[in-house]
Short mmCIF file of C-alpha atoms in Angstrom, two decimals:
data_model
loop_
_atom_site.label_atom_id
_atom_site.label_comp_id
_atom_site.label_asym_id
_atom_site.label_seq_id
_atom_site.Cartn_x
_atom_site.Cartn_y
_atom_site.Cartn_z
CA MET A 1 0.00 0.00 0.00
CA ILE A 2 1.17 3.51 -0.85
CA GLY A 3 0.50 5.92 1.99
CA VAL A 4 0.45 9.65 1.21
CA LEU A 5 0.77 11.74 4.36
CA ILE A 6 -0.87 15.17 4.35
CA PHE A 7 -1.61 17.87 6.92
CA PRO A 8 -3.28 21.29 7.02
CA ASP A 9 -1.75 23.69 4.47
CA PHE A 10 -0.04 20.93 2.50
CA GLN A 11 0.88 21.64 -1.13
CA LEU A 12 -1.78 19.94 -3.25
CA LEU A 13 0.50 18.87 -6.09
CA ASP A 14 2.97 17.32 -3.64
CA ALA A 15 0.29 14.73 -2.90
CA ALA A 16 -1.66 14.67 -6.17
CA GLY A 17 1.46 14.25 -8.34
CA PRO A 18 2.67 10.97 -6.79
CA ILE A 19 -0.93 9.73 -6.49
CA SER A 20 -1.41 10.23 -10.24
CA VAL A 21 1.84 8.44 -11.05
CA PHE A 22 0.90 5.37 -9.02
CA GLU A 23 -2.66 5.50 -10.38
CA ILE A 24 -1.45 5.37 -13.98
CA ALA A 25 1.15 2.70 -13.16
CA ALA A 26 -1.65 0.54 -11.74
CA ARG A 27 -3.15 0.36 -15.22
CA PHE A 28 0.01 -1.27 -16.56
CA ALA A 29 1.06 -3.41 -13.56
CA ASN A 30 -1.12 -6.30 -12.45
CA ASN A 31 -0.05 -6.12 -8.80
CA ALA A 32 0.01 -2.37 -8.26
CA PRO A 33 -0.59 -1.38 -4.61
CA ASP A 34 -3.57 0.48 -3.26
CA ILE A 35 -3.17 4.19 -2.50
CA ARG A 36 -4.31 5.66 0.80
CA VAL A 37 -4.18 9.30 1.87
CA VAL A 38 -3.58 9.60 5.62
CA ALA A 39 -3.51 12.42 8.15
CA VAL A 40 -3.51 12.94 11.91
CA THR A 41 -7.19 13.88 11.80
CA PRO A 42 -9.25 11.82 9.34
CA GLY A 43 -11.66 13.58 7.01
CA PRO A 44 -11.20 16.56 4.69
CA VAL A 45 -7.78 18.22 4.97
CA ARG A 46 -7.42 21.72 3.57
CA SER A 47 -4.44 22.36 1.29
CA SER A 48 -2.66 25.70 0.98
CA SER A 49 -4.77 26.38 -2.13
CA GLY A 50 -7.99 25.91 -0.19
CA VAL A 51 -8.84 22.68 -2.01
CA GLU A 52 -9.51 19.81 0.38
CA MET A 53 -8.43 16.19 0.13
CA MET A 54 -10.07 13.36 2.04
CA ALA A 55 -7.78 11.43 4.37
CA ARG A 56 -7.97 8.43 6.64
CA GLY A 57 -6.45 8.31 10.11
CA LEU A 58 -2.86 7.27 10.74
CA LYS A 59 -3.80 3.84 12.13
CA PRO A 60 -3.56 1.07 11.21
CA SER A 61 -0.28 1.58 9.33
CA GLY A 62 0.95 -1.99 9.03
CA ALA A 63 -0.18 -2.36 5.43
CA ILE A 64 1.83 0.64 4.20
CA THR A 65 4.87 -0.38 2.17
CA THR A 66 5.78 3.11 0.93
CA LEU A 67 5.06 6.37 2.72
CA ILE A 68 5.21 9.63 0.76
CA VAL A 69 5.23 12.80 2.87
CA ALA A 70 3.89 15.91 1.18
CA GLY A 71 5.36 19.37 1.66
CA GLY A 72 3.80 22.77 2.10
CA GLU A 73 3.52 25.53 4.65
CA GLY A 74 2.37 23.08 7.31
CA SER A 75 5.56 21.02 7.07
CA ARG A 76 7.92 23.39 8.87
CA GLY A 77 8.60 24.58 12.39
CA PRO A 78 5.89 24.64 15.04
CA ALA A 79 3.30 23.55 12.48
CA ILE A 80 4.70 20.00 12.48
CA CYS A 81 2.39 17.86 14.61
CA PRO A 82 4.16 15.55 17.13
CA LYS A 83 1.76 12.76 16.14
CA THR A 84 2.87 13.14 12.53
CA LEU A 85 6.52 12.82 13.56
CA ALA A 86 5.78 9.77 15.71
CA PHE A 87 3.94 8.14 12.81
CA VAL A 88 6.78 8.77 10.37
CA ARG A 89 9.33 7.38 12.83
CA SER A 90 7.25 4.25 13.42
CA ILE A 91 6.96 3.63 9.68
CA ALA A 92 10.71 4.10 9.16
CA ARG A 93 11.55 1.73 12.03
CA ARG A 94 9.79 -1.05 10.13
CA GLY A 95 12.21 -0.53 7.25
CA VAL A 96 9.44 0.83 5.05
CA ARG A 97 10.40 3.07 2.15
CA VAL A 98 9.80 6.66 3.24
CA ALA A 99 9.92 9.62 0.88
CA SER A 100 9.40 13.36 1.04
CA VAL A 101 8.26 15.78 -1.62
CA CYS A 102 9.63 19.34 -1.57
CA SER A 103 9.55 20.77 1.97
CA GLY A 104 8.25 17.47 3.28
CA ALA A 105 11.97 16.91 3.90
CA TYR A 106 11.53 19.12 6.97
CA ILE A 107 9.24 16.49 8.49
CA LEU A 108 11.74 13.71 7.80
CA ALA A 109 14.56 15.82 9.21
CA GLU A 110 12.57 16.82 12.28
CA ALA A 111 11.80 13.14 12.85
CA GLY A 112 15.56 12.42 12.76
CA LEU A 113 15.37 10.25 9.65
CA LEU A 114 17.84 12.34 7.65
CA ASP A 115 20.67 12.64 10.17
CA GLY A 116 23.87 11.58 8.42
CA ARG A 117 21.96 10.87 5.21
CA ARG A 118 21.98 12.42 1.77
CA ALA A 119 18.80 14.36 0.98
CA THR A 120 17.37 17.25 -0.99
CA THR A 121 14.52 19.74 -0.84
CA HIS A 122 13.31 22.76 -2.78
CA TRP A 123 16.22 24.99 -3.82
CA GLN A 124 14.66 28.04 -2.14
CA ARG A 125 14.89 26.27 1.22
CA THR A 126 18.57 25.36 0.97
CA ARG A 127 20.02 27.97 3.31
CA HIS A 128 17.33 27.63 5.94
CA PHE A 129 17.39 23.84 5.81
CA LEU A 130 21.18 23.66 6.18
CA LYS A 131 21.02 25.96 9.19
CA ALA A 132 18.14 24.09 10.80
CA TYR A 133 19.47 20.57 10.16
CA PRO A 134 23.28 20.63 9.90
CA LYS A 135 23.53 16.84 10.30
CA VAL A 136 21.83 16.29 6.94
CA LYS A 137 24.04 15.86 3.87
CA LEU A 138 21.96 18.15 1.70
CA GLU A 139 22.39 17.94 -2.08
CA PRO A 140 20.52 21.05 -3.21
CA ASP A 141 20.85 20.57 -6.97
CA GLN A 142 19.32 17.09 -7.16
CA ILE A 143 15.83 16.38 -8.49
CA PHE A 144 15.59 13.52 -6.01
CA VAL A 145 17.95 11.63 -3.74
CA ARG A 146 17.83 8.09 -2.39
CA ASP A 147 19.80 7.07 0.68
CA GLY A 148 18.88 3.55 1.71
CA ASN A 149 15.14 3.34 2.33
CA ILE A 150 14.83 7.13 2.65
CA TRP A 151 14.01 9.14 -0.46
CA SER A 152 13.62 12.90 -0.85
CA SER A 153 12.78 15.11 -3.78
CA ALA A 154 13.10 18.73 -4.77
CA GLY A 155 10.36 21.26 -5.39
CA ILE A 156 6.77 20.14 -5.99
CA THR A 157 6.83 18.48 -9.45
CA ALA A 158 10.00 16.58 -8.48
CA GLY A 159 7.72 14.28 -6.48
CA ILE A 160 6.55 12.98 -9.84
CA ASP A 161 10.14 12.20 -10.86
CA LEU A 162 10.70 10.44 -7.54
CA SER A 163 7.51 8.39 -7.97
CA LEU A 164 8.50 7.33 -11.48
CA ALA A 165 11.84 6.13 -10.09
CA MET A 166 9.97 4.10 -7.48
CA ILE A 167 7.76 2.59 -10.19
CA ALA A 168 10.89 1.65 -12.15
CA GLU A 169 12.38 0.00 -9.08
CA ASP A 170 9.20 -1.91 -8.21
CA TYR A 171 7.90 -2.87 -11.65
CA GLY A 172 10.72 -2.20 -14.08
CA ASP A 173 11.62 0.48 -16.61
CA ASP A 174 8.97 -0.64 -19.08
CA ILE A 175 6.10 0.15 -16.70
CA ALA A 176 7.78 3.42 -15.68
CA GLN A 177 8.21 4.45 -19.32
CA LYS A 178 4.59 3.62 -20.14
CA THR A 179 3.46 5.61 -17.10
CA ALA A 180 5.60 8.60 -18.11
CA ARG A 181 4.27 8.50 -21.67
CA GLN A 182 0.70 8.35 -20.44
CA LEU A 183 1.35 11.41 -18.25
CA VAL A 184 3.22 13.12 -21.12
CA LEU A 185 6.37 13.34 -19.02
CA TYR A 186 10.04 12.53 -19.34
CA HIS A 187 10.82 9.13 -17.90
CA ARG A 188 14.02 10.59 -16.44
CA ARG A 189 14.25 14.36 -16.39
CA SER A 190 17.63 15.72 -17.39
CA GLY A 191 19.63 17.91 -15.08
CA GLY A 192 19.23 19.35 -11.64
CA GLN A 193 17.28 22.05 -9.88
CA SER A 194 19.77 24.68 -11.02
CA GLN A 195 18.17 24.55 -14.48
CA PHE A 196 15.03 25.99 -12.93
CA SER A 197 16.30 27.87 -9.89
CA SER A 198 18.33 31.03 -9.47
CA LEU A 199 20.86 28.98 -7.53
CA LEU A 200 23.11 31.49 -5.76
CA GLU A 201 21.99 34.04 -8.37
CA LEU A 202 25.43 33.55 -9.87
CA LYS A 203 24.65 35.52 -13.01
CA ALA A 204 24.02 38.65 -10.97
CA PRO A 205 25.35 37.84 -7.52
CA THR A 206 24.22 39.88 -4.57
CA GLY A 207 24.83 39.73 -0.84
CA ARG A 208 28.04 39.62 1.10
CA PHE A 209 29.94 37.48 -1.41
CA GLY A 210 28.47 39.02 -4.55
CA PRO A 211 31.64 40.91 -5.53
CA LEU A 212 33.73 37.79 -4.87
CA LEU A 213 31.55 35.64 -7.13
CA ALA A 214 31.66 38.33 -9.81
CA TRP A 215 35.46 38.33 -9.55
CA ALA A 216 35.56 34.52 -9.74
CA ARG A 217 33.40 34.58 -12.87
CA GLU A 218 36.01 36.76 -14.55
CA HIS A 219 38.87 34.45 -13.53
CA LEU A 220 37.55 30.97 -14.30
CA ASP A 221 40.79 30.00 -16.02
CA ALA A 222 42.56 30.32 -12.64
CA PRO A 223 42.55 27.49 -10.06
CA LEU A 224 40.12 29.36 -7.76
CA SER A 225 40.90 27.23 -4.75
CA VAL A 226 39.33 27.92 -1.37
CA GLU A 227 42.59 29.59 -0.37
CA ASP A 228 42.49 31.81 -3.47
CA MET A 229 38.94 32.91 -2.77
CA ALA A 230 39.56 33.43 0.93
CA GLU A 231 42.55 35.64 0.15
CA GLN A 232 40.47 37.66 -2.31
CA ALA A 233 37.79 38.04 0.37
CA GLY A 234 40.39 39.04 2.97
CA MET A 235 39.53 36.16 5.31
CA SER A 236 41.15 33.03 6.67
CA SER A 237 40.28 29.87 4.73
CA ARG A 238 38.42 28.29 7.64
CA HIS A 239 36.37 31.37 8.49
CA PHE A 240 35.70 32.03 4.81
CA THR A 241 34.36 28.53 4.18
CA ARG A 242 32.00 28.67 7.16
CA ALA A 243 30.77 32.15 6.28
CA PHE A 244 30.34 31.30 2.60
CA ILE A 245 28.23 28.22 3.32
CA ALA A 246 26.09 30.17 5.78
CA GLU A 247 25.56 32.95 3.24
CA THR A 248 25.02 30.93 0.04
CA GLY A 249 23.95 27.47 1.20
CA THR A 250 26.75 25.74 -0.67
CA THR A 251 30.53 25.32 -0.53
CA PRO A 252 32.98 27.59 -2.36
CA SER A 253 34.07 24.72 -4.61
CA LYS A 254 30.46 23.92 -5.58
CA ALA A 255 29.83 27.58 -6.33
CA VAL A 256 32.89 27.76 -8.56
CA GLU A 257 31.81 24.60 -10.39
CA ARG A 258 28.37 26.13 -10.99
CA LEU A 259 30.02 29.23 -12.42
CA ARG A 260 32.24 27.11 -14.66
CA ILE A 261 29.29 25.01 -15.82
CA GLU A 262 27.10 27.99 -16.63
CA VAL A 263 29.76 29.88 -18.58
CA ALA A 264 30.83 26.69 -20.39
CA ARG A 265 27.20 25.89 -21.25
CA GLN A 266 26.68 29.32 -22.77
CA ARG A 267 29.80 28.97 -24.92
CA VAL A 268 29.01 25.40 -25.95
CA GLN A 269 25.50 26.34 -27.06
CA SER A 270 26.21 29.69 -28.68
CA SER A 271 29.50 29.08 -30.51
CA SER A 272 31.40 26.56 -32.58
CA GLU A 273 34.40 26.78 -30.27
CA ALA A 274 36.10 23.42 -29.72
CA ILE A 275 34.89 21.58 -26.63
CA GLU A 276 38.50 21.13 -25.53
CA ARG A 277 39.07 24.90 -25.73
CA VAL A 278 35.94 25.63 -23.72
CA ALA A 279 37.08 23.18 -21.05
CA GLU A 280 40.51 24.80 -20.88
CA THR A 281 39.38 28.40 -20.65
CA THR A 282 36.60 27.81 -18.13
CA GLY A 283 38.92 26.06 -15.70
CA PHE A 284 37.84 22.47 -16.23
CA ARG A 285 41.15 21.82 -18.00
CA ASP A 286 40.19 18.26 -18.95
CA PRO A 287 37.25 17.82 -21.39
CA GLU A 288 36.28 14.62 -19.60
CA ARG A 289 36.01 16.48 -16.32
CA MET A 290 33.74 19.03 -17.98
CA ARG A 291 31.66 16.25 -19.55
CA ARG A 292 31.05 14.65 -16.13
CA ALA A 293 30.09 18.03 -14.67
CA PHE A 294 27.60 18.62 -17.50
CA ILE A 295 26.01 15.22 -16.99
CA ARG A 296 25.60 15.93 -13.27
CA ALA A 297 24.05 19.34 -13.96
CA PHE A 298 22.09 18.83 -17.17
CA GLY A 299 21.81 15.08 -17.60
CA GLN A 300 23.70 15.14 -20.92
CA PRO A 301 27.21 15.89 -22.23
CA PRO A 302 28.31 19.16 -23.89
CA GLN A 303 28.03 17.74 -27.41
CA SER A 304 24.37 16.86 -26.87
CA LEU A 305 23.59 20.36 -25.61
CA ARG A 306 25.32 21.84 -28.65
CA ARG A 307 23.37 19.62 -31.06
CA ALA A 308 20.09 20.48 -29.33
CA ALA A 309 20.88 24.22 -29.48
CA ARG A 310 21.67 24.05 -33.18
CA ALA A 311 18.54 22.00 -33.90
CA GLY A 312 16.48 24.56 -32.00
#
């Protein structure tokens, strides 16, 4: 049974997206599980849009084999109900697959399920999440992350990507592909959240480290080590790293890689410059290193992005 956990002020699509994926998959798989929406208080639960969804109570929970926790305004801080946390913990203790959509990661983190684990959430929540839950190994650019039996996904529609991955694991790629086609979706979306977010606002950086990032963008052919950046900022390396993470929500090295990737992408797509030359002048040095970075960020290598740009 697929359990979808909701609460007052949940984000409707966080719940409806995964429900639709498993509904469509049930048409193609003979042994698809039932879907049950659950909440602390059974009955109609009002979403942040005002639309209500009917839910059953949290007990009994023994039949649930996958629990998907929605996100929304009710998933953070004092709004998190202790009974909700207790329920999530009890499900996880049974070894059941537990997943969060968007800010539902706050519920998993508050329940202690993400301590020492890799996870993700909506890119806008990166800084706050890192500050609130420093034990979590947050990967802010991922569409979804799996660490053992704990899954987490990025903002809102990423719950659909996560659900398709679960369908593929449970019933195979063929069922997942059929489900994606029926929903008119990509089976596996390319790239990370940074395609859709203003991650660090690196194109027009603001804030305390804005001038530093602007300087780094103009010197991508240099090593740009943590020591180099700390010296430019007039700080010790240790203090600089801590302050940079607190300000931007990511490490200096990750920020530099994002700058390199973005500038390299622009040049790959808008010019006929040799891939090797782009890699050299943007600081990747090795074309293979740049290719791996592109695949992590965009789901495809530089040559594919260039072909797509020319075809467009």
